[in-house]
Amino acid sequence: MPHLLMSNDEPDTAATPADSSPTVLQFPRFGHSRNRAVRVSQFRGADPDLEPLRRQATSIIDEVLADTNPEDAPVREKLRWHVANNPGQPEKALLDHLRTVADQQASA
């Protein structure tokens, strides 16, 4: 393995280390703590009371996006846009999408 630090000495006079294997440091796995239990929802800032609503919104979104009707392609594209702009918040994405559709229908 080539060394990243080079000597100022001439290449043929530079000392070579006896052990050229890299040192491997053991780090704890990401997301695990030895001191206290950590839930994933704490990192997302999620309220555990919203989980049933999020699952229901995700189910509705999945159902709409699974449709293959070509006439509804613009609706699916708008829903995808709302989902992309509200990562981790499917309930907000669905609400924003429904508001957009209602506004479009009211103005038409």
XYZ file of C-alpha atoms in Angstrom:
108
model
C 0.000 0.000 0.000
C 1.513 3.363 -0.932
C 2.070 5.802 1.891
C 0.290 9.123 1.779
C 3.018 10.994 3.629
C 6.229 11.337 1.696
C 9.674 11.987 3.092
C 11.820 14.968 2.086
C 14.755 12.562 1.734
C 15.829 11.157 -1.581
C 13.650 8.208 -2.619
C 16.441 5.629 -2.396
C 17.609 6.842 1.053
C 14.195 7.223 2.642
C 13.463 4.778 5.431
C 10.603 2.353 4.844
C 8.387 1.398 7.754
C 8.719 -2.143 9.021
C 4.945 -2.677 9.076
C 3.208 -1.116 6.088
C -0.273 -2.435 6.926
C -2.819 0.253 7.776
C -4.080 0.700 11.297
C -7.776 -0.147 11.565
C -9.690 1.629 14.300
C -12.890 0.114 15.650
C -15.745 2.602 15.881
C -19.209 1.903 17.275
C -21.867 1.286 14.648
C -23.760 4.396 13.571
C -27.047 4.844 15.385
C -26.089 2.763 18.399
C -25.378 4.182 21.799
C -24.033 2.461 24.878
C -25.449 5.018 27.286
C -29.154 5.056 26.511
C -31.747 3.671 24.161
C -32.275 5.768 21.062
C -35.308 5.462 18.819
C -35.058 6.303 15.131
C -38.072 8.584 15.445
C -36.056 10.805 17.799
C -33.677 11.592 14.956
C -36.484 12.363 12.521
C -38.259 14.588 14.998
C -41.285 12.353 14.572
C -44.171 12.302 16.970
C -45.051 8.665 17.787
C -48.739 9.626 17.758
C -48.440 10.454 14.053
C -47.216 7.001 13.017
C -50.701 5.537 12.326
C -51.567 8.611 10.238
C -48.253 8.360 8.383
C -48.857 4.701 7.590
C -52.343 5.493 6.304
C -51.089 8.420 4.187
C -48.292 6.243 2.807
C -50.820 3.574 1.876
C -52.988 6.111 0.039
C -49.974 7.569 -1.784
C -48.785 4.107 -2.799
C -52.252 3.257 -4.118
C -52.432 6.425 -6.223
C -48.909 6.024 -7.596
C -49.523 2.365 -8.467
C -52.339 3.325 -10.846
C -51.462 2.951 -14.524
C -54.238 5.050 -16.100
C -52.489 7.394 -18.584
C -55.114 10.117 -18.040
C -54.069 10.408 -14.378
C -50.337 10.718 -15.105
C -50.252 14.493 -14.363
C -51.931 13.883 -10.997
C -49.384 11.194 -10.110
C -46.530 13.486 -11.162
C -47.824 16.287 -8.910
C -48.173 13.837 -6.021
C -44.594 12.643 -6.572
C -43.489 16.282 -6.453
C -45.249 16.814 -3.099
C -43.748 13.606 -1.684
C -40.252 14.670 -2.798
C -40.688 18.099 -1.197
C -41.880 16.630 2.118
C -39.389 13.841 2.873
C -40.397 11.699 5.824
C -43.782 13.435 6.086
C -46.231 11.568 3.864
C -49.216 13.072 5.689
C -48.053 16.596 4.851
C -47.314 15.613 1.245
C -50.793 14.150 0.824
C -52.437 17.166 2.468
C -50.507 19.600 0.243
C -51.434 17.552 -2.813
C -55.134 17.492 -1.894
C -55.097 21.255 -1.287
C -53.494 21.835 -4.676
C -56.098 19.656 -6.410
C -58.954 21.394 -4.533
C -57.596 24.830 -5.484
C -57.335 23.795 -9.144
C -60.891 22.447 -9.134
C -62.223 25.587 -7.442
C -60.583 27.870 -9.995
C -61.772 25.812 -12.968
